[in-house]
Tab-separated table of C-alpha atoms in Angstrom:
chain	number	residue	atom	x	y	z
A	1	ARG	CA	-198.332	11.947	8.457
A	2	GLU	CA	-201.125	9.971	10.060
A	3	LEU	CA	-201.879	6.374	10.232
A	4	VAL	CA	-205.716	5.275	10.583
A	5	TRP	CA	-207.224	2.479	12.092
A	6	GLU	CA	-210.788	1.725	11.345
A	7	MET	CA	-213.267	-1.418	12.416
A	8	GLY	CA	-216.822	-1.396	12.206
A	9	SER	CA	-220.014	-3.502	11.118
A	10	HIS	CA	-220.307	-6.620	9.173
A	11	ASP	CA	-216.469	-7.259	10.157
A	12	ARG	CA	-215.190	-4.065	8.712
A	13	ARG	CA	-211.434	-4.111	9.169
A	14	GLN	CA	-209.206	-0.982	7.526
A	15	LEU	CA	-205.510	0.237	8.133
A	16	ALA	CA	-204.724	3.514	6.106
A	17	PHE	CA	-201.634	5.675	6.168
A	18	ASP	CA	-200.246	9.038	4.928
A	19	LEU	CA	-196.581	9.391	5.002
A	20	GLY	CA	-194.652	12.482	3.621
A	21	SER	CA	-190.868	13.763	3.728
A	22	SER	CA	-189.384	16.844	2.168
A	23	ALA	CA	-185.560	17.643	1.750
A	24	GLY	CA	-184.729	20.987	0.392
A	25	GLU	CA	-186.316	20.832	-3.551
A	26	LEU	CA	-187.943	17.398	-3.123
A	27	ALA	CA	-191.092	15.790	-1.130
A	28	LEU	CA	-191.909	12.362	-1.075
A	29	ARG	CA	-195.464	11.293	-0.227
A	30	MET	CA	-196.947	8.086	0.085
A	31	VAL	CA	-200.763	6.773	0.654
A	32	GLY	CA	-202.077	3.603	1.044
A	33	LEU	CA	-204.613	1.426	2.532
A	34	SER	CA	-206.159	-1.788	2.925
A	35	LEU	CA	-209.857	-2.926	3.565
A	36	ASP	CA	-211.318	-6.131	4.173
A	37	SER	CA	-215.299	-6.148	5.120
A	38	ASP	CA	-218.303	-8.149	4.523
A	39	ASP	CA	-221.585	-6.429	3.329
A	40	GLN	CA	-225.216	-6.658	4.855
A	41	ASP	CA	-226.295	-9.267	2.468
A	42	SER	CA	-226.286	-12.686	3.002
A	43	TYR	CA	-226.906	-16.093	0.805
A	44	PRO	CA	-230.054	-18.203	2.735
A	45	ASP	CA	-227.191	-20.417	3.986
A	46	GLY	CA	-225.463	-17.701	6.117
A	47	HIS	CA	-222.402	-16.980	3.602
A	48	LYS	CA	-221.709	-13.321	3.849
A	49	LEU	CA	-220.999	-11.056	0.788
A	50	ASN	CA	-216.983	-10.036	0.842
A	51	ARG	CA	-214.849	-7.265	-0.117
A	52	LYS	CA	-211.199	-6.508	-0.399
A	53	ARG	CA	-209.571	-3.224	-1.478
A	54	GLN	CA	-205.921	-2.325	-1.730
A	55	TYR	CA	-204.554	0.777	-2.711
A	56	LEU	CA	-201.134	2.448	-2.797
A	57	GLY	CA	-200.389	5.979	-4.482
A	58	PRO	CA	-196.577	7.092	-4.121
A	59	SER	CA	-195.677	10.682	-5.581
A	60	LEU	CA	-192.515	12.885	-5.755
A	61	ARG	CA	-192.554	16.554	-6.260
A	62	TRP	CA	-189.635	18.253	-7.016
A	63	ARG	CA	-189.410	22.373	-7.039
A	64	PRO	CA	-186.073	23.579	-8.925
A	65	ARG	CA	-187.089	27.538	-8.623
A	66	THR	CA	-189.769	29.486	-7.367
A	67	GLY	CA	-192.573	29.376	-9.500
A	68	THR	CA	-191.827	25.773	-10.984
A	69	THR	CA	-192.919	22.338	-9.733
A	70	LEU	CA	-193.020	19.074	-11.431
A	71	THR	CA	-194.695	16.107	-9.723
A	72	LEU	CA	-194.395	12.611	-10.169
A	73	PHE	CA	-196.952	10.159	-9.537
A	74	GLY	CA	-198.280	6.560	-9.646
A	75	GLU	CA	-201.220	4.218	-8.507
A	76	TYR	CA	-202.249	0.676	-7.961
A	77	LEU	CA	-205.899	-0.237	-6.985
A	78	LYS	CA	-206.967	-3.509	-6.303
A	79	ASN	CA	-211.027	-4.772	-5.591
A	80	ASP	CA	-212.067	-7.896	-5.236
A	81	SER	CA	-215.844	-7.907	-4.331
A	82	ALA	CA	-218.717	-10.500	-4.446
A	83	GLU	CA	-220.983	-10.067	-7.286
A	84	ASP	CA	-224.575	-10.992	-5.781
A	85	PRO	CA	-225.789	-7.669	-4.541
A	86	TYR	CA	-229.608	-8.054	-5.112
A	87	TYR	CA	-232.076	-10.389	-3.882
A	88	LEU	CA	-234.815	-11.931	-6.546
A	89	ASN	CA	-238.239	-10.568	-6.769
A	90	ILE	CA	-240.650	-12.579	-8.156
A	91	GLY	CA	-244.351	-11.130	-9.261
A	92	GLY	CA	-243.412	-8.329	-7.509
A	93	LEU	CA	-242.866	-10.050	-4.589
A	94	TYR	CA	-239.299	-9.777	-2.523
A	95	THR	CA	-237.411	-12.959	-1.630
A	96	PRO	CA	-234.730	-13.625	0.722
A	97	ILE	CA	-233.164	-15.971	-2.240
A	98	LYS	CA	-229.933	-14.538	-4.448
A	99	MET	CA	-229.905	-15.982	-7.870
A	100	GLY	CA	-225.821	-16.372	-8.380
A	101	ASP	CA	-223.625	-18.891	-6.318
A	102	TYR	CA	-220.568	-17.853	-4.323
A	103	SER	CA	-218.901	-20.274	-5.450
A	104	PHE	CA	-218.341	-18.658	-8.841
A	105	SER	CA	-219.667	-15.241	-8.615
A	106	ARG	CA	-217.101	-12.339	-8.132
A	107	ILE	CA	-215.738	-9.280	-9.434
A	108	ARG	CA	-212.087	-8.729	-9.612
A	109	GLN	CA	-210.523	-5.190	-10.897
A	110	GLU	CA	-207.024	-4.116	-10.884
A	111	GLN	CA	-205.680	-0.553	-12.208
A	112	GLY	CA	-202.534	1.086	-11.973
A	113	ALA	CA	-201.777	4.531	-13.620
A	114	LEU	CA	-198.295	6.650	-14.103
A	115	GLY	CA	-197.949	10.465	-14.702
A	116	TYR	CA	-196.688	13.773	-14.160
A	117	LEU	CA	-197.670	17.021	-13.544
A	118	LEU	CA	-195.817	20.142	-14.546
A	119	ASP	CA	-196.497	23.550	-13.758
A	120	ALA	CA	-193.836	26.101	-14.582
A	121	GLN	CA	-194.007	29.855	-14.564
A	122	LEU	CA	-192.699	31.694	-17.508
A	123	ASP	CA	-192.620	35.393	-16.230
A	124	ALA	CA	-195.010	37.342	-13.851
A	125	ASN	CA	-198.005	36.991	-16.294
A	126	TRP	CA	-197.681	33.146	-17.928
A	127	SER	CA	-197.321	29.680	-16.369
A	128	LEU	CA	-197.406	26.482	-18.548
A	129	VAL	CA	-199.236	23.517	-17.425
A	130	GLN	CA	-198.915	19.989	-18.696
A	131	ALA	CA	-200.692	16.818	-17.229
A	132	VAL	CA	-199.908	13.113	-18.729
A	133	ARG	CA	-201.190	10.209	-17.419
A	134	HIS	CA	-201.262	6.980	-18.922
A	135	SER	CA	-203.569	4.156	-16.911
A	136	ARG	CA	-204.710	0.195	-17.172
A	137	ILE	CA	-207.767	-1.334	-15.924
A	138	THR	CA	-208.135	-5.233	-16.122
A	139	LEU	CA	-211.677	-6.831	-15.303
A	140	ASP	CA	-213.183	-10.115	-14.466
A	141	ARG	CA	-216.180	-10.748	-13.400
A	142	ARG	CA	-218.158	-13.719	-13.729
A	143	ALA	CA	-221.999	-13.946	-12.453
A	144	VAL	CA	-225.004	-16.511	-12.661
A	145	TRP	CA	-228.418	-15.080	-14.076
A	146	ILE	CA	-232.100	-16.040	-14.520
A	147	ASP	CA	-232.540	-17.559	-17.710
A	148	ALA	CA	-236.527	-18.527	-16.503
A	149	LEU	CA	-238.531	-19.698	-14.297
A	150	ASP	CA	-239.673	-23.336	-14.679
A	151	ALA	CA	-243.815	-23.782	-14.765
A	152	ASP	CA	-243.441	-25.483	-11.507
A	153	GLY	CA	-243.253	-22.394	-9.714
A	154	ARG	CA	-240.083	-23.119	-8.009
A	155	THR	CA	-237.427	-24.271	-10.186
A	156	LEU	CA	-234.854	-21.411	-11.536
A	157	HIS	CA	-232.920	-22.220	-14.310
A	158	ARG	CA	-230.148	-20.077	-14.488
A	159	SER	CA	-226.836	-19.606	-16.938
A	160	ALA	CA	-223.121	-18.117	-16.284
A	161	ARG	CA	-221.720	-15.162	-17.757
A	162	SER	CA	-217.999	-14.232	-17.949
A	163	TRP	CA	-216.714	-10.779	-19.252
A	164	ASN	CA	-212.676	-10.008	-19.093
A	165	ASP	CA	-212.315	-6.298	-20.594
A	166	PRO	CA	-209.117	-4.496	-20.503
A	167	LEU	CA	-208.825	-0.787	-20.719
A	168	SER	CA	-205.739	1.131	-21.438
A	169	GLN	CA	-205.486	4.823	-21.984
A	170	SER	CA	-203.066	7.556	-22.318
A	171	ALA	CA	-203.517	11.358	-22.150
A	172	VAL	CA	-201.772	14.338	-22.182
A	173	ASP	CA	-203.034	17.674	-21.464
A	174	THR	CA	-200.880	21.024	-22.156
A	175	ALA	CA	-202.377	24.740	-21.684
A	176	LEU	CA	-201.030	28.178	-21.620
A	177	ARG	CA	-202.767	30.262	-18.310
A	178	GLY	CA	-202.396	33.982	-18.389
A	179	ARG	CA	-203.230	37.499	-17.708
A	180	VAL	CA	-203.506	40.739	-19.893
A	181	GLN	CA	-205.087	43.736	-19.225
A	182	THR	CA	-206.807	45.900	-22.135
A	183	GLY	CA	-207.758	49.095	-20.783
A	184	ALA	CA	-210.268	48.911	-18.059
A	185	VAL	CA	-210.702	45.473	-18.568
A	186	SER	CA	-208.154	42.150	-16.704
A	187	HIS	CA	-208.415	39.079	-18.558
A	188	THR	CA	-207.658	35.871	-17.524
A	189	LEU	CA	-206.334	33.471	-20.138
A	190	LEU	CA	-206.366	29.868	-20.677
A	191	MET	CA	-205.813	27.885	-24.033
A	192	GLY	CA	-204.403	24.470	-24.730
A	193	PHE	CA	-204.631	20.927	-26.400
A	194	ASP	CA	-205.340	17.480	-25.104
A	195	TRP	CA	-204.598	14.386	-26.640
A	196	ASN	CA	-206.406	11.119	-25.554
A	197	ASP	CA	-206.000	7.566	-26.909
A	198	GLN	CA	-208.269	4.513	-25.497
A	199	ARG	CA	-208.009	0.890	-26.211
A	200	ILE	CA	-211.004	-1.876	-24.986
A	201	ARG	CA	-210.936	-5.299	-25.455
A	202	ALA	CA	-213.867	-7.319	-24.888
A	203	ARG	CA	-214.299	-10.935	-24.052
A	204	ARG	CA	-217.215	-12.335	-22.705
A	205	PHE	CA	-218.956	-15.775	-22.932
A	206	ILE	CA	-221.935	-17.665	-21.774
A	207	GLY	CA	-222.694	-21.260	-20.495
A	208	ALA	CA	-224.796	-23.904	-18.518
A	209	ALA	CA	-225.106	-23.155	-14.501
A	210	PRO	CA	-227.515	-25.542	-12.642
A	211	ASP	CA	-230.896	-24.734	-11.275
A	212	LEU	CA	-231.779	-23.573	-8.251
A	213	ASP	CA	-234.754	-25.015	-6.169
A	214	LEU	CA	-236.598	-21.769	-4.476
A	215	TYR	CA	-238.071	-23.235	-1.828
A	216	LEU	CA	-234.724	-25.487	-1.209
A	217	PRO	CA	-231.905	-23.566	-2.047
A	218	ILE	CA	-228.074	-25.101	-2.516
A	219	TYR	CA	-224.931	-22.772	-2.737
A	220	ASN	CA	-221.549	-23.573	-3.365
A	221	GLN	CA	-222.530	-25.475	-6.454
A	222	LEU	CA	-220.136	-26.558	-8.961
A	223	VAL	CA	-220.589	-24.005	-11.895
A	224	ALA	CA	-218.030	-24.369	-14.938
A	225	MET	CA	-216.325	-21.490	-17.241
A	226	PRO	CA	-218.755	-20.745	-19.694
A	227	GLN	CA	-216.971	-21.350	-23.221
A	228	THR	CA	-219.775	-19.802	-26.040
A	229	PRO	CA	-218.446	-16.323	-26.816
A	230	VAL	CA	-220.933	-13.348	-27.073
A	231	ALA	CA	-218.422	-10.628	-27.773
A	232	ARG	CA	-215.000	-10.543	-28.571
A	233	GLY	CA	-213.497	-7.559	-30.037
A	234	HIS	CA	-211.106	-4.266	-29.729
A	235	GLN	CA	-212.119	-0.696	-29.809
A	236	ARG	CA	-209.856	2.005	-30.311
A	237	THR	CA	-211.139	5.733	-29.206
A	238	ILE	CA	-208.276	8.761	-30.096
A	239	GLN	CA	-209.849	12.021	-29.251
A	240	SER	CA	-208.011	15.404	-29.304
A	241	GLY	CA	-209.096	18.970	-28.649
A	242	VAL	CA	-208.321	22.934	-28.588
A	243	TYR	CA	-209.820	24.604	-26.459
A	244	LEU	CA	-209.553	28.574	-25.150
A	245	GLN	CA	-211.235	30.694	-22.434
A	246	ASP	CA	-211.181	34.066	-21.409
A	247	GLN	CA	-212.226	35.437	-18.445
A	248	LEU	CA	-213.136	39.296	-18.296
A	249	ARG	CA	-213.289	41.913	-15.309
A	250	TRP	CA	-214.429	45.000	-15.414
A	251	GLY	CA	-215.105	47.535	-12.702
A	252	GLU	CA	-215.766	45.883	-9.178
A	253	ARG	CA	-218.833	43.867	-10.386
A	254	TRP	CA	-219.168	42.701	-13.519
A	255	VAL	CA	-217.423	39.394	-14.680
A	256	LEU	CA	-217.786	37.861	-17.894
A	257	THR	CA	-216.660	34.512	-18.772
A	258	LEU	CA	-216.443	33.031	-22.832
A	259	GLY	CA	-214.908	29.783	-23.720
A	260	ALA	CA	-215.207	27.252	-26.700
A	261	ARG	CA	-213.505	23.831	-27.505
A	262	ARG	CA	-213.159	22.061	-30.486
A	263	ASP	CA	-212.822	18.104	-30.466
A	264	ASP	CA	-211.873	15.565	-33.342
A	265	VAL	CA	-212.698	11.769	-32.131
A	266	LYS	CA	-211.832	8.461	-34.376
A	267	SER	CA	-213.127	5.527	-33.579
A	268	GLU	CA	-212.227	1.883	-34.791
A	269	VAL	CA	-214.313	-1.203	-33.788
A	270	ASP	CA	-212.628	-4.788	-34.824
A	271	ASP	CA	-215.640	-6.992	-34.091
A	272	VAL	CA	-213.685	-10.414	-34.127
A	273	LEU	CA	-216.705	-13.149	-33.535
A	274	GLU	CA	-218.550	-11.411	-36.572
A	275	GLY	CA	-215.967	-10.578	-39.044
A	276	THR	CA	-216.456	-6.663	-39.029
A	277	GLN	CA	-214.730	-3.876	-38.944
A	278	LEU	CA	-216.177	-0.065	-37.928
A	279	HIS	CA	-215.030	3.030	-38.297
A	280	GLN	CA	-216.602	6.592	-36.535
A	281	ARG	CA	-215.555	9.896	-36.854
A	282	ASP	CA	-216.814	12.871	-35.205
A	283	ARG	CA	-216.226	16.437	-34.670
A	284	ALA	CA	-217.780	18.976	-32.504
A	285	VAL	CA	-217.357	22.924	-31.353
A	286	SER	CA	-218.643	23.698	-27.572
A	287	ARG	CA	-219.444	26.623	-26.275
A	288	ARG	CA	-219.903	28.085	-23.059
A	289	VAL	CA	-220.527	31.629	-21.492
A	290	GLY	CA	-221.328	32.834	-17.891
A	291	LEU	CA	-222.229	36.460	-16.736
A	292	ASN	CA	-221.865	36.923	-13.008
A	293	TYR	CA	-222.957	40.417	-11.424
A	294	LEU	CA	-221.706	41.035	-7.982
A	295	LEU	CA	-224.484	43.453	-6.319
A	296	GLY	CA	-222.329	43.730	-2.932
A	297	ASN	CA	-223.149	43.921	0.197
A	298	GLY	CA	-222.401	39.797	-0.190
A	299	TRP	CA	-224.755	39.366	-2.625
A	300	SER	CA	-224.154	38.365	-6.457
A	301	VAL	CA	-226.600	36.732	-9.414
A	302	TYR	CA	-225.159	35.335	-12.196
A	303	ALA	CA	-226.456	33.649	-15.600
A	304	SER	CA	-224.772	30.528	-17.960
A	305	HIS	CA	-225.160	28.679	-20.801
A	306	ALA	CA	-222.615	25.607	-21.426
A	307	GLU	CA	-222.623	22.988	-24.180
A	308	SER	CA	-220.756	19.696	-23.702
A	309	PHE	CA	-219.125	16.794	-26.416
A	310	LEU	CA	-218.362	13.467	-24.405
A	311	PRO	CA	-217.113	10.481	-26.676
A	312	ASN	CA	-218.597	7.463	-24.810
A	313	SER	CA	-216.073	4.379	-24.891
A	314	GLY	CA	-217.475	0.665	-25.211
A	315	LEU	CA	-220.024	-0.801	-27.474
A	316	ASP	CA	-223.739	-1.523	-26.613
A	317	ALA	CA	-225.650	-4.959	-26.507
A	318	GLN	CA	-225.244	-5.172	-30.638
A	319	GLY	CA	-221.458	-4.469	-30.730
A	320	ASP	CA	-221.663	-1.579	-31.975
A	321	PRO	CA	-219.976	1.514	-30.729
A	322	PHE	CA	-221.730	4.221	-28.820
A	323	LYS	CA	-222.209	7.925	-30.368
A	324	PRO	CA	-220.792	10.891	-28.138
A	325	SER	CA	-223.205	12.341	-26.013
A	326	ARG	CA	-224.032	15.939	-26.604
A	327	GLY	CA	-225.486	18.133	-24.133
A	328	ALA	CA	-226.558	21.832	-23.457
A	329	GLN	CA	-227.574	23.563	-20.270
A	330	LEU	CA	-228.971	26.857	-19.058
A	331	GLU	CA	-228.531	28.265	-15.219
A	332	LEU	CA	-229.499	30.965	-13.530
A	333	GLY	CA	-228.610	31.668	-9.611
A	334	THR	CA	-227.824	33.858	-7.236
A	335	ARG	CA	-225.527	33.557	-3.902
A	336	TYR	CA	-225.030	35.373	-0.806
A	337	GLN	CA	-221.552	35.397	1.521
A	338	PRO	CA	-222.181	38.258	3.907
A	339	GLU	CA	-218.746	39.877	4.674
A	340	GLY	CA	-217.185	38.765	7.789
A	341	ARG	CA	-219.801	36.326	8.595
A	342	GLY	CA	-219.275	32.213	8.034
A	343	PHE	CA	-222.340	32.097	5.945
A	344	LEU	CA	-222.778	30.991	2.381
A	345	PHE	CA	-226.333	30.804	0.667
A	346	ALA	CA	-226.941	29.515	-2.970
A	347	ALA	CA	-229.929	29.077	-5.142
A	348	ALA	CA	-230.037	27.619	-9.043
A	349	VAL	CA	-232.303	26.765	-11.501
A	350	PHE	CA	-231.473	25.095	-14.045
A	351	ASP	CA	-232.242	23.103	-17.327
A	352	LEU	CA	-230.417	20.651	-19.103
A	353	ARG	CA	-230.841	18.721	-22.282
A	354	LYS	CA	-228.764	15.869	-23.280
A	355	THR	CA	-228.639	13.658	-26.448
A	356	ASN	CA	-227.166	10.149	-27.439
A	357	VAL	CA	-227.181	9.370	-23.283
A	358	VAL	CA	-226.004	5.885	-22.453
A	359	SER	CA	-227.269	3.980	-19.323
A	360	TYR	CA	-226.049	0.825	-17.849
A	361	ASP	CA	-228.479	-1.992	-17.024
A	362	PRO	CA	-227.397	-2.348	-13.407
A	363	VAL	CA	-227.757	-6.254	-13.926
A	364	SER	CA	-225.886	-7.194	-17.187
A	365	PHE	CA	-223.821	-3.896	-17.245
A	366	GLU	CA	-224.911	-3.721	-20.746
A	367	GLY	CA	-224.928	-0.493	-22.319
A	368	LEU	CA	-228.105	1.459	-24.161
A	369	GLN	CA	-228.180	4.784	-25.901
A	370	VAL	CA	-231.567	5.801	-24.681
A	371	GLY	CA	-231.754	9.034	-26.943
A	372	ARG	CA	-232.534	12.289	-25.563
A	373	GLN	CA	-233.397	13.350	-21.640
A	374	ARG	CA	-234.212	16.842	-20.001
A	375	SER	CA	-233.467	17.734	-16.821
A	376	LYS	CA	-234.788	20.448	-15.286
A	377	GLY	CA	-234.575	21.832	-11.504
A	378	LEU	CA	-233.668	23.866	-8.473
A	379	GLU	CA	-230.762	23.542	-6.038
A	380	LEU	CA	-230.838	25.126	-2.465
A	381	GLU	CA	-227.695	25.235	-0.437
A	382	ALA	CA	-227.058	26.794	3.089
A	383	LYS	CA	-223.882	26.528	5.193
A	384	GLY	CA	-222.517	28.329	8.010
A	385	THR	CA	-221.825	28.999	11.614
A	386	LEU	CA	-224.979	29.375	13.770
A	387	ARG	CA	-222.617	30.253	16.958
A	388	ARG	CA	-219.114	29.344	17.719
A	389	GLY	CA	-218.774	25.894	17.484
A	390	LEU	CA	-221.985	25.025	15.858
A	391	ASN	CA	-222.445	24.529	12.379
A	392	ILE	CA	-224.742	23.503	9.832
A	393	SER	CA	-224.902	22.341	6.261
A	394	ALA	CA	-228.247	21.953	4.696
A	395	ALA	CA	-229.189	21.351	0.933
A	396	TYR	CA	-232.554	20.521	-1.139
A	397	THR	CA	-233.133	19.429	-4.624
A	398	TRP	CA	-235.987	19.409	-6.617
A	399	LEU	CA	-235.495	17.306	-9.773
A	400	ASP	CA	-237.947	16.599	-13.054
A	401	THR	CA	-235.774	13.872	-15.438
A	402	LYS	CA	-237.700	12.973	-18.515
A	403	VAL	CA	-237.000	10.820	-21.568
A	404	THR	CA	-237.794	12.507	-24.580
A	405	GLN	CA	-236.921	10.264	-27.163
A	406	SER	CA	-235.680	7.052	-27.393
A	407	ALA	CA	-236.579	3.489	-29.488
A	408	ASP	CA	-238.322	2.320	-27.315
A	409	ALA	CA	-241.833	4.454	-27.445
A	410	GLN	CA	-242.914	3.360	-24.053
A	411	GLU	CA	-239.766	5.163	-22.181
A	412	ILE	CA	-241.305	8.458	-23.552
A	413	GLY	CA	-242.268	10.745	-20.756
A	414	LYS	CA	-241.061	8.821	-18.279
A	415	SER	CA	-238.120	9.617	-15.537
A	416	PRO	CA	-234.827	7.339	-15.560
A	417	PRO	CA	-234.744	4.323	-12.952
A	418	GLY	CA	-233.153	5.526	-9.520
A	419	ILE	CA	-233.902	8.939	-9.930
A	420	PRO	CA	-235.600	11.088	-7.223
A	421	ARG	CA	-237.604	13.944	-7.768
A	422	HIS	CA	-236.927	15.308	-4.232
A	423	SER	CA	-233.866	14.582	-1.958
A	424	ALA	CA	-232.764	17.034	0.962
A	425	SER	CA	-230.449	16.506	3.692
A	426	VAL	CA	-229.051	18.492	6.973
A	427	TRP	CA	-226.375	18.165	9.258
A	428	LEU	CA	-225.020	19.813	12.796
A	429	ASP	CA	-221.670	19.302	13.749
A	430	TRP	CA	-220.351	20.625	17.039
A	431	ARG	CA	-216.863	21.264	18.763
A	432	MET	CA	-216.215	21.741	22.170
A	433	LYS	CA	-213.559	23.128	24.306
A	434	ASP	CA	-212.119	19.987	25.641
A	435	GLY	CA	-211.630	18.113	22.652
A	436	TRP	CA	-214.766	16.301	22.387
A	437	GLY	CA	-217.533	16.867	19.057
A	438	GLY	CA	-219.819	15.449	17.328
A	439	GLY	CA	-222.558	16.004	14.888
A	440	ALA	CA	-225.785	14.767	13.431
A	441	GLY	CA	-227.964	14.653	10.843
A	442	LEU	CA	-231.187	14.191	7.939
A	443	ARG	CA	-231.034	13.082	4.608
A	444	TYR	CA	-234.458	12.450	2.710
A	445	VAL	CA	-234.487	10.280	-0.932
A	446	GLY	CA	-237.671	10.553	-2.942
A	447	ARG	CA	-239.602	8.085	-4.571
A	448	ARG	CA	-237.968	6.495	-7.307
A	449	ALA	CA	-238.859	4.537	-10.256
A	450	ASN	CA	-237.727	1.075	-10.419
A	451	ASP	CA	-237.458	0.788	-14.365
A	452	GLU	CA	-237.578	2.646	-17.585
A	453	HIS	CA	-241.337	2.442	-18.206
A	454	ASN	CA	-242.021	3.473	-14.766
A	455	SER	CA	-244.257	0.495	-13.789
A	456	SER	CA	-243.781	0.371	-9.940
A	457	PHE	CA	-241.406	3.023	-7.374
A	458	VAL	CA	-239.721	2.680	-4.503
A	459	GLY	CA	-241.071	5.039	-1.692
A	460	GLY	CA	-239.200	7.908	-0.063
A	461	VAL	CA	-236.797	7.317	3.073
A	462	ALA	CA	-235.500	9.634	5.633
A	463	LEU	CA	-232.330	8.646	7.431
A	464	MET	CA	-230.640	9.940	10.275
A	465	ASP	CA	-226.519	9.513	10.879
A	466	ALA	CA	-224.627	10.393	13.908
A	467	ALA	CA	-221.290	10.878	14.947
A	468	ILE	CA	-219.172	11.432	18.155
A	469	ARG	CA	-215.614	11.936	18.237
A	470	TYR	CA	-212.237	12.691	21.075
A	471	GLU	CA	-209.397	14.922	20.013
A	472	THR	CA	-206.332	14.573	22.510
A	473	GLY	CA	-202.868	15.374	21.505
A	474	PRO	CA	-202.172	13.379	18.116
A	475	TRP	CA	-204.854	10.931	18.644
A	476	ARG	CA	-208.500	11.520	17.455
A	477	PHE	CA	-211.085	9.161	18.101
A	478	ALA	CA	-214.487	8.902	16.325
A	479	LEU	CA	-217.552	6.605	16.310
A	480	ASN	CA	-219.769	7.418	13.018
A	481	VAL	CA	-223.199	5.822	12.461
A	482	SER	CA	-225.226	5.909	9.443
A	483	ASN	CA	-228.527	5.294	9.383
A	484	LEU	CA	-229.086	5.155	13.282
A	485	PHE	CA	-232.467	3.929	13.527
A	486	ASP	CA	-232.024	0.979	10.887
A	487	LYS	CA	-234.784	2.191	8.880
A	488	LYS	CA	-235.396	-1.145	6.208
A	489	TYR	CA	-235.900	0.220	2.580
A	490	PHE	CA	-234.829	-0.648	-1.314
A	491	SER	CA	-232.832	1.450	-3.002
A	492	ILE	CA	-234.625	0.117	-6.439
A	493	CYS	CA	-235.950	-3.216	-7.174
A	494	TYR	CA	-234.806	-3.349	-11.098
A	495	HIS	CA	-237.467	-5.913	-12.844
A	496	ALA	CA	-236.275	-9.353	-10.724
A	497	GLU	CA	-233.795	-7.562	-8.485
A	498	CYS	CA	-233.870	-6.132	-5.471
A	499	TYR	CA	-231.271	-3.675	-4.208
A	500	ARG	CA	-231.596	-3.745	-0.278
A	501	GLY	CA	-230.944	-0.338	1.145
A	502	ALA	CA	-228.177	0.183	3.329
A	503	GLU	CA	-228.488	-0.940	6.821
A	504	ARG	CA	-227.647	0.498	10.030
A	505	ALA	CA	-223.960	0.563	10.211
A	506	ALA	CA	-221.128	1.650	13.185
A	507	THR	CA	-217.546	2.487	12.378
A	508	LEU	CA	-215.096	3.039	14.954
A	509	SER	CA	-211.951	5.218	14.175
A	510	ALA	CA	-208.560	6.257	15.251
A	511	ARG	CA	-206.561	8.381	13.626
A	512	TYR	CA	-202.296	8.986	14.936
A	513	SER	CA	-200.711	12.206	13.536
A	514	PHE	CA	-196.752	12.899	13.787
C-alpha cells in the first residue's frame, strides 16, 4: 500500500500507486501509473518532444487450501510519444535539425492482457502449474523521412510513412513439478507442454511530405496521411513445445542439470498486395546440460552448454516471414559467497553462436536477418557489505561480437552497431541511523560502431550518478541525478541520424506507505 509522486527534469510528472487488501482466502491488488514528461530533445523552433504513459494492472488471488493458489490478472498500457529522437547528420557532421515534423510524427501504442496462474500442490512431492495469457497490442506510428538532399545543399526532400501493425497472442503453459529420490541421488523434475498462437496484421503506407530548408527549417507544416500501400498482409504463427528437465543432486557437492525441448512451429503469411500465400514449418530439438561442483568454504564452479530455438514473428523488408533463430552457448564460471558474510563474487567466460539473427533498422524499424553472429566474452561481478550501512556493487563485461555470415559481404567480421566491447559500473550505497542515506557511482560504456560496416565509431563515455534519500515514518523522500556532470555524448550516429546521449536529469520523489 503506497503512493509515489515524482517530478523532475524536462517537466517530468508522474503519479503511481500500489494498493492491496486481503480477506480470508482472497487477496486483491491494484497497481497503476500516469506519466507526462518532455524529453531532452527539441526541434530548432523550440518545440519539445513529449511522451505520456498510463498503466493499470489489477490482480486477484484465491487460496482455497494450503499449497494451492489461483491468481487472475489483467493489465492495460497506453504509450503516446513523439517520433523524432534523432538529429540529422550530413556528411558525418552533426546538425541540430530534426527531419520529421511534430504536426505528424508520433508513436501510439496500446496493449492489454488477461490471464491466470494456477499453482496446485497435488501431494507432498508433486505440483501442477498452469499459466494462461491472452494479449493484444495496437501500434499507430507516423514518421517523416529523408528521401534526398537537393543539389543546392540545403533543400531536404522528404516522404511520409505510416504503420498500423496490431498483434494478438494467446499462450498456455502447463507443467508438472516433482521430487524423486533414487538411492543417493535426489531429482527435481519439471515436465510440461506449452502452446502459443500469434497473429500479426501489417498495414503500411508511404506518401509525399513537404521539403525542409536546412538553413531556415519551418515545422508544424501540413503533412497529408500517406495513401500508397507499402505492405499489407497477415501472419499467423503457432508454436507448440514439450520440455523435460531433471536436476540431480548427490552428496554435498555435485549438481547436474539435464534438459531437452522439442518445438513445432507453423507459420502462414497472406500478402494481400502481392496476392500470395506462404506456408512455413519448422521443427527443432534443443538441449542443455549444466554441472555445478561445490568446493566448500563458499566456492563453486560450473560449466554449461545450452541450445536455443526462437521463432521470429514478423516479416522482413521484402514481405517474407523470418526464419527461426538458433543458438548454442558454452559457459564456464565460478562463484564465491563466504558463509556468514554479505559478499558475492562471480566470474564467467562464454561463447555464444547464433543463426538467423534478426536486427532492426533504428530508423525504418524494418527487420533484417543478418545471418550468423558470434559473441564471446568475460563477465565479472562483485557485491556485498563493506561495513555496516555501506554496500558496494561492481561489474565489468568484455564482449567480442562479430558477424560471421551475412548476405552483405562488408558486414562479415564486423561488430553489430551499438554494442560496446567494454562496459563497467560501480555503485556505493550508504545508510545512516537517522534516516538519511544515499549513493554514488560510475558507469562506463566503451566505443561502439555506428553502422554495420563499422565505417565510424562513437567514443566511450564515463558517467556519474548520485542519489540522496531520507526516510521518516511512512514517508520516503529521494533525489536521484543521472549523468551528474552533464557529459555530452552520442549513443550512436546511425547513417544520417544521430542520437544524443541522456543529459543530466534529476528526479525528486515522495513515497507514502500505509
